[in-house]
Coordinates of C-alpha atoms in Angstrom, one line a residue:
M1 CA 23.2 47.8 -8.9
S2 CA 19.7 48.5 -8.4
P3 CA 17.7 51.0 -10.2
L4 CA 17.0 53.9 -7.2
T5 CA 13.8 53.5 -5.4
I6 CA 14.1 56.4 -3.4
V7 CA 13.2 59.9 -5.2
A8 CA 13.3 63.2 -4.2
L9 CA 15.5 63.2 -1.4
K10 CA 16.8 66.1 1.0
V11 CA 20.5 66.1 1.7
A12 CA 22.4 68.9 3.9
L13 CA 26.2 69.5 2.9
F14 CA 28.8 70.9 4.6
T15 CA 31.8 71.8 3.7
G16 CA 34.2 74.7 4.7
N17 CA 35.3 75.4 1.1
Y18 CA 32.6 76.0 -1.4
N19 CA 31.8 79.2 -3.7
H20 CA 34.6 82.1 -1.7
I21 CA 37.0 80.5 -3.6
A22 CA 37.2 78.4 -6.8
D23 CA 39.3 75.6 -6.6
G24 CA 38.5 71.7 -7.3
V25 CA 37.2 70.9 -4.5
S26 CA 35.0 73.4 -4.4
L27 CA 34.2 72.9 -8.4
T28 CA 33.6 69.3 -8.0
L29 CA 31.2 70.4 -5.2
N30 CA 29.3 72.5 -6.7
R31 CA 28.9 70.6 -10.4
L32 CA 27.6 67.1 -7.5
V33 CA 25.1 70.1 -6.6
G34 CA 23.9 71.3 -9.8
H35 CA 23.5 67.1 -10.4
L36 CA 21.7 66.5 -7.8
E37 CA 19.5 68.9 -8.5
S38 CA 18.9 68.2 -12.2
R39 CA 17.7 64.9 -11.2
G40 CA 14.9 66.1 -7.8
Y41 CA 16.4 66.1 -4.8
E42 CA 16.5 69.1 -2.6
V43 CA 20.2 70.3 -1.7
L44 CA 20.7 72.3 1.2
V45 CA 24.8 73.6 1.6
F46 CA 25.8 75.0 4.8
G47 CA 29.5 76.9 4.3
P48 CA 31.7 80.2 5.3
H49 CA 30.2 83.0 3.5
S50 CA 32.4 85.2 1.1
D51 CA 31.3 88.9 1.1
R52 CA 33.9 87.9 -2.5
P53 CA 32.7 85.1 -3.3
A54 CA 34.3 83.7 -6.0
L55 CA 31.7 81.6 -8.1
K56 CA 28.4 81.7 -8.4
H57 CA 27.0 78.8 -5.7
A58 CA 25.0 76.0 -7.3
G59 CA 22.1 75.0 -5.7
S60 CA 20.7 77.0 -1.9
Y61 CA 23.2 78.2 0.7
V62 CA 23.9 79.3 4.1
S63 CA 26.4 80.9 6.0
V64 CA 27.8 79.7 8.9
P65 CA 30.6 81.5 11.1
S66 CA 34.4 81.1 10.3
I67 CA 37.7 82.9 10.5
P68 CA 40.0 82.8 7.9
M69 CA 42.8 80.4 8.3
P70 CA 45.2 80.4 10.7
V71 CA 48.0 79.2 9.6
G72 CA 50.0 78.6 6.4
N73 CA 48.8 82.8 5.2
R74 CA 45.9 81.2 3.5
Q75 CA 43.8 83.4 4.3
E76 CA 42.3 83.2 1.6
Y77 CA 40.8 80.0 3.2
R78 CA 38.8 80.4 5.8
V79 CA 37.6 77.9 8.3
P80 CA 34.2 77.1 10.2
I81 CA 33.5 76.9 14.7
R82 CA 30.8 76.4 14.2
M83 CA 27.2 76.2 13.3
G84 CA 24.9 79.0 14.2
G85 CA 22.0 79.4 15.6
D86 CA 20.1 80.4 12.2
A87 CA 22.0 77.5 10.3
A88 CA 20.8 75.2 13.0
R89 CA 17.2 76.4 12.8
Q90 CA 17.4 76.0 9.3
L91 CA 18.9 72.4 9.1
K92 CA 16.0 71.3 11.7
A93 CA 13.1 72.9 9.0
F94 CA 14.7 71.1 5.9
R95 CA 14.6 68.2 7.7
P96 CA 17.4 66.1 5.4
D97 CA 17.1 62.4 4.8
I98 CA 20.8 62.1 4.3
I99 CA 23.9 63.7 6.0
H100 CA 27.2 64.7 3.1
L101 CA 29.9 66.3 5.0
A102 CA 33.0 67.1 2.5
T103 CA 35.5 68.7 5.7
P104 CA 35.9 67.1 8.3
D105 CA 35.7 69.7 11.2
M106 CA 34.0 71.6 13.4
L107 CA 31.1 72.8 11.4
G108 CA 30.6 68.5 10.4
K109 CA 31.1 67.4 14.2
S110 CA 27.2 70.0 14.7
A111 CA 26.0 68.1 11.3
I112 CA 26.8 64.2 13.6
R113 CA 25.4 65.1 16.6
Y114 CA 22.1 66.8 14.3
A115 CA 22.4 63.3 12.6
K116 CA 22.1 61.3 15.5
Q117 CA 19.8 63.2 17.3
A118 CA 17.5 63.1 14.3
K119 CA 18.2 60.0 13.7
I120 CA 19.5 59.9 10.1
P121 CA 22.6 58.7 8.1
V122 CA 25.7 60.7 7.8
V123 CA 28.2 60.2 4.5
A124 CA 31.8 62.2 3.8
S125 CA 33.6 62.8 0.9
Y126 CA 37.0 63.2 1.0
H127 CA 38.5 65.8 -1.1
T128 CA 41.4 67.3 0.7
N129 CA 45.2 65.4 1.7
F130 CA 45.4 67.1 4.7
C131 CA 49.4 65.5 5.8
S132 CA 50.6 66.2 3.1
Y133 CA 50.8 69.8 3.4
L134 CA 52.0 70.6 7.1
S135 CA 55.4 69.1 6.5
F136 CA 55.1 72.9 3.3
Y137 CA 54.0 74.7 6.6
G138 CA 56.3 73.6 9.3
L139 CA 53.3 72.0 11.1
G140 CA 54.8 68.3 10.9
W141 CA 54.8 67.5 14.1
L142 CA 51.1 68.1 14.0
E143 CA 50.5 64.8 11.8
P144 CA 50.1 61.8 14.4
M145 CA 46.9 64.5 15.9
I146 CA 46.2 64.9 12.4
W147 CA 45.0 61.2 11.8
R148 CA 43.3 60.5 15.0
H149 CA 41.3 63.3 14.0
L150 CA 40.1 61.9 11.2
R151 CA 40.0 58.9 12.5
G152 CA 37.7 59.8 15.0
F153 CA 35.5 61.9 13.0
Y154 CA 35.3 59.0 9.6
K155 CA 34.3 56.5 12.4
S156 CA 30.8 58.4 12.5
C157 CA 29.9 57.9 8.8
L158 CA 28.0 54.8 6.8
Q159 CA 30.3 56.0 4.5
V160 CA 33.5 57.5 3.4
Y161 CA 34.0 59.1 -0.5
V162 CA 37.1 58.1 -2.0
P163 CA 38.5 60.5 -5.5
S164 CA 41.1 57.9 -6.3
Q165 CA 42.0 54.2 -4.9
S166 CA 45.6 55.2 -4.0
M167 CA 44.3 57.5 -1.3
A168 CA 42.3 55.2 0.1
D169 CA 45.2 53.6 1.0
V170 CA 46.9 55.3 2.2
L171 CA 43.6 56.2 4.2
R172 CA 43.4 52.8 5.0
A173 CA 46.7 52.6 5.8
N174 CA 46.4 54.3 9.2
G175 CA 43.7 53.5 10.4
I176 CA 40.3 55.2 9.2
V177 CA 38.3 51.1 8.1
T178 CA 35.2 52.9 7.0
D179 CA 33.6 51.6 4.1
M180 CA 35.1 53.1 1.6
R181 CA 33.5 54.3 -2.3
I182 CA 36.0 55.4 -5.2
W183 CA 34.0 58.4 -6.3
E184 CA 36.4 59.8 -9.2
H185 CA 36.3 63.2 -10.9
G186 CA 35.3 63.7 -14.3
V187 CA 36.3 66.3 -16.8
E188 CA 34.2 68.4 -19.8
A189 CA 35.6 66.4 -22.6
D190 CA 32.6 68.9 -24.8
R191 CA 35.2 72.0 -23.0
F192 CA 38.8 70.8 -22.4
N193 CA 39.4 69.1 -25.9
P194 CA 42.0 70.1 -28.1
A195 CA 40.7 71.8 -31.1
K196 CA 40.6 75.1 -28.4
R197 CA 44.0 75.4 -29.7
S198 CA 44.8 79.5 -30.3
L199 CA 47.5 80.2 -32.3
E200 CA 46.5 83.7 -31.7
W201 CA 45.9 83.0 -27.7
R202 CA 49.3 82.2 -27.9
R203 CA 51.1 84.7 -29.8
S204 CA 49.2 87.3 -28.2
L205 CA 51.9 86.3 -25.6
G206 CA 54.3 86.2 -26.9
F207 CA 54.6 83.0 -28.0
A208 CA 56.1 81.8 -31.6
D209 CA 53.5 78.9 -33.2
E210 CA 57.2 76.6 -33.1
D211 CA 57.8 78.0 -29.7
C212 CA 58.0 74.5 -27.1
V213 CA 55.2 75.5 -23.9
V214 CA 55.7 74.0 -20.6
A215 CA 53.1 74.5 -18.4
F216 CA 51.9 74.9 -14.8
V217 CA 47.5 74.9 -13.9
S218 CA 46.7 75.8 -10.1
R219 CA 47.1 77.9 -6.9
L220 CA 50.0 79.3 -7.1
V221 CA 50.9 78.0 -4.0
T222 CA 54.2 75.5 -2.1
E223 CA 52.1 72.4 -1.7
K224 CA 51.7 72.1 -5.4
G225 CA 55.4 71.0 -5.7
L226 CA 55.9 74.6 -7.3
D227 CA 59.8 74.8 -6.3
V228 CA 61.0 71.6 -8.1
F229 CA 58.9 73.2 -11.3
R230 CA 60.7 76.6 -10.6
E231 CA 64.2 74.4 -10.7
V232 CA 62.9 72.6 -13.7
V233 CA 62.5 74.8 -15.5
Q234 CA 65.9 76.2 -14.9
R235 CA 67.8 73.3 -15.3
L236 CA 66.0 73.0 -18.9
S237 CA 67.0 77.2 -19.7
A238 CA 70.6 76.3 -18.5
D239 CA 71.6 73.2 -20.6
G240 CA 69.8 74.9 -23.4
V241 CA 66.8 73.3 -24.1
A242 CA 64.4 75.6 -26.4
H243 CA 60.8 75.8 -24.0
K244 CA 58.6 78.5 -22.1
T245 CA 57.0 78.5 -19.1
L246 CA 53.1 79.1 -18.8
F247 CA 51.9 80.1 -15.1
V248 CA 48.5 79.6 -15.0
G249 CA 47.5 80.6 -12.0
A250 CA 47.5 82.7 -8.8
G251 CA 48.8 82.1 -5.0
P252 CA 51.3 84.0 -3.1
M253 CA 54.2 82.6 -4.9
E254 CA 53.7 84.4 -7.8
P255 CA 56.6 87.4 -7.1
G256 CA 59.3 84.8 -6.0
L257 CA 58.3 82.6 -9.5
R258 CA 58.5 86.1 -11.9
A259 CA 61.6 87.1 -9.8
A260 CA 62.7 83.4 -10.2
L261 CA 61.5 82.9 -14.2
P262 CA 61.8 86.1 -15.4
D263 CA 60.7 85.2 -19.2
A264 CA 57.2 83.1 -18.1
V265 CA 54.2 83.7 -18.9
F266 CA 51.6 84.5 -15.6
T267 CA 48.1 85.1 -16.9
G268 CA 46.2 84.8 -13.3
H269 CA 43.3 83.0 -12.8
L270 CA 41.6 82.0 -16.0
K271 CA 37.8 80.0 -15.8
G272 CA 35.6 78.3 -18.0
E273 CA 37.1 79.5 -22.0
A274 CA 39.6 80.0 -21.1
L275 CA 41.1 78.4 -18.7
A276 CA 40.5 75.7 -21.3
R277 CA 42.1 77.5 -24.0
A278 CA 44.7 77.9 -21.6
F279 CA 45.6 73.9 -21.4
A280 CA 44.4 73.1 -25.3
S281 CA 47.6 75.4 -26.1
A282 CA 50.0 74.1 -23.8
E283 CA 53.1 71.3 -25.2
V284 CA 53.8 69.9 -22.0
F285 CA 51.5 70.1 -18.6
L286 CA 54.9 69.6 -15.2
F287 CA 52.7 69.3 -12.7
P288 CA 55.1 67.7 -9.7
S289 CA 52.7 68.5 -6.5
D290 CA 52.3 65.0 -4.9
T291 CA 50.0 66.3 -2.0
E292 CA 46.8 65.7 -4.4
T293 CA 43.8 62.8 -3.5
F294 CA 42.5 63.2 -7.8
G295 CA 44.1 65.8 -9.6
L296 CA 42.0 67.1 -11.6
V297 CA 43.8 69.4 -13.4
T298 CA 45.1 66.7 -14.6
L299 CA 42.8 65.2 -16.2
E300 CA 42.1 68.5 -18.2
A301 CA 44.8 68.6 -19.3
M302 CA 44.9 64.9 -20.5
A303 CA 42.5 66.0 -21.5
S304 CA 43.7 69.1 -23.9
G305 CA 46.2 66.5 -25.7
L306 CA 49.1 67.4 -23.2
P307 CA 51.0 64.9 -22.2
T308 CA 51.8 65.3 -18.3
V309 CA 54.9 64.6 -16.1
C310 CA 53.2 64.3 -12.6
A311 CA 54.7 62.7 -9.1
D312 CA 54.5 58.9 -9.0
A313 CA 51.6 60.6 -5.5
T314 CA 47.7 59.8 -5.1
G315 CA 45.5 61.3 -6.8
S316 CA 47.8 61.7 -10.5
K317 CA 49.6 58.0 -10.0
E318 CA 46.3 56.9 -11.9
L319 CA 45.7 58.7 -14.5
V320 CA 48.2 58.9 -16.4
E321 CA 50.5 55.9 -17.9
P322 CA 54.3 56.1 -18.6
G323 CA 55.7 56.4 -21.4
V324 CA 52.5 56.5 -23.4
T325 CA 50.1 59.3 -21.9
G326 CA 53.4 60.9 -20.0
F327 CA 55.1 60.5 -17.7
L328 CA 55.2 59.9 -14.0
A329 CA 58.7 61.0 -11.1
M330 CA 59.0 60.2 -7.8
P331 CA 58.3 63.8 -5.2
K332 CA 60.5 65.9 -5.4
D333 CA 62.8 64.4 -7.7
V334 CA 64.2 67.6 -9.5
D335 CA 66.7 65.3 -11.4
A336 CA 63.3 62.5 -12.9
F337 CA 61.0 65.1 -13.6
Y338 CA 63.9 66.9 -15.5
K339 CA 64.4 63.8 -17.4
A340 CA 60.8 63.3 -18.2
T341 CA 60.1 67.0 -19.2
R342 CA 63.1 67.3 -22.1
A343 CA 61.6 63.7 -23.8
I344 CA 59.0 65.3 -24.0
L345 CA 60.2 68.9 -25.4
E346 CA 63.1 66.8 -27.5
D347 CA 60.9 64.2 -29.5
P348 CA 58.6 65.4 -31.3
V349 CA 56.7 62.2 -32.7
L350 CA 56.6 61.4 -28.8
R351 CA 54.8 63.7 -28.1
Q352 CA 52.4 64.0 -30.8
N353 CA 51.9 59.6 -29.9
M354 CA 51.0 60.9 -25.8
S355 CA 49.1 63.8 -27.2
R356 CA 46.9 61.1 -29.0
E357 CA 46.7 59.0 -26.0
A358 CA 45.9 61.0 -23.2
A359 CA 42.9 62.5 -25.2
K360 CA 41.6 59.5 -25.7
R361 CA 42.1 58.2 -22.2
A362 CA 40.3 61.0 -20.8
L363 CA 37.6 60.4 -22.1
L364 CA 37.1 57.2 -19.5
Y365 CA 36.1 60.1 -16.8
D366 CA 32.8 61.2 -17.6
W367 CA 30.8 63.2 -16.0
E368 CA 27.4 62.1 -15.9
T369 CA 28.0 58.9 -14.8
I370 CA 29.8 59.7 -11.7
M371 CA 27.5 62.1 -10.0
S372 CA 25.6 59.2 -10.3
K373 CA 26.8 57.0 -8.2
I374 CA 26.6 59.2 -5.5
E375 CA 22.6 58.9 -6.1
H376 CA 23.6 54.4 -5.7
F377 CA 25.7 55.4 -2.9
Y378 CA 23.2 57.7 -0.6
E379 CA 20.7 54.9 -1.5
E380 CA 22.8 52.1 0.1
A381 CA 23.7 54.1 3.5
I382 CA 20.1 55.4 3.9
S383 CA 18.9 50.8 2.8
E384 CA 22.1 50.0 5.5
F385 CA 21.1 52.5 8.1
A386 CA 17.1 51.7 8.0

């Protein structure tokens, strides 16, 4: 790619998720804004407001009207319903050079209308595999309508940034023909690495030094494959396979998991160094989710030196090298997940080799290089639009 010729761009970022909940989307977008500002960009973020933000956000933030998520008993998420007069005035005064949409919602549609009037380009990033979530909430019948909406929404964008080739393939197969660019996620190798392992912390949770800990690190919600995880762990216990179970995260499924797995340890939501320590202090990362667009937690587990057992689905399938860094299992195939997890638990040599190779492979995903891609994408979009 040619060197950047455009400097000090003004970027307006529109998102349904930025600081009111800490998940892979909000963390990635905050990292993007921090990177852009460090490179001299001016960024103004538009999204829902929270009186109790889950994280300290990067950049300047403009609140827009929103409501709690109306379906799925997931009211920790908020849905923007419009831009609102104050946000519209701030957007007009900001005079962005480019608009970046991170959520295909009503707020994004308002931003598209503004961009057409202001004659500036619109790009988008795709973070959530929406249609894969529907069946978990009895809404599978909505899938054709969702795809129709997504096709119309992204038709207004010059580029769509997708975190994995497998996710891009799904979008194309469903009729989204916008210019798609692969924009992976990265990992902080100085934070997530095997050296963060702490025997003292393990002991504080009741784990013996020789215990093999099977970890789940994510929000405790149904679409993350927790039913499969629970069944695998129950079978391991029933078959006498030595292991301990660790949940790092919080969510509505926690009470049911505690009842079904009374010996499991729950830490709640962790972040920063505490999260890195938790990853590195386990032996196996079991993540049956088949709704990921990338699988950031899988990459963090690999960087921490954990063999990973993941769903052979969008996201993780591009991170895990079967038989080398871990195993892939067909989505929802409890038997396949069980056999893969058991194989790692019962073979210390295999576990050690996979640990080494996983950490090595994770080093390929450097945040600085990945974030710099966006600068080039923006430049190309502006040049194409001119």
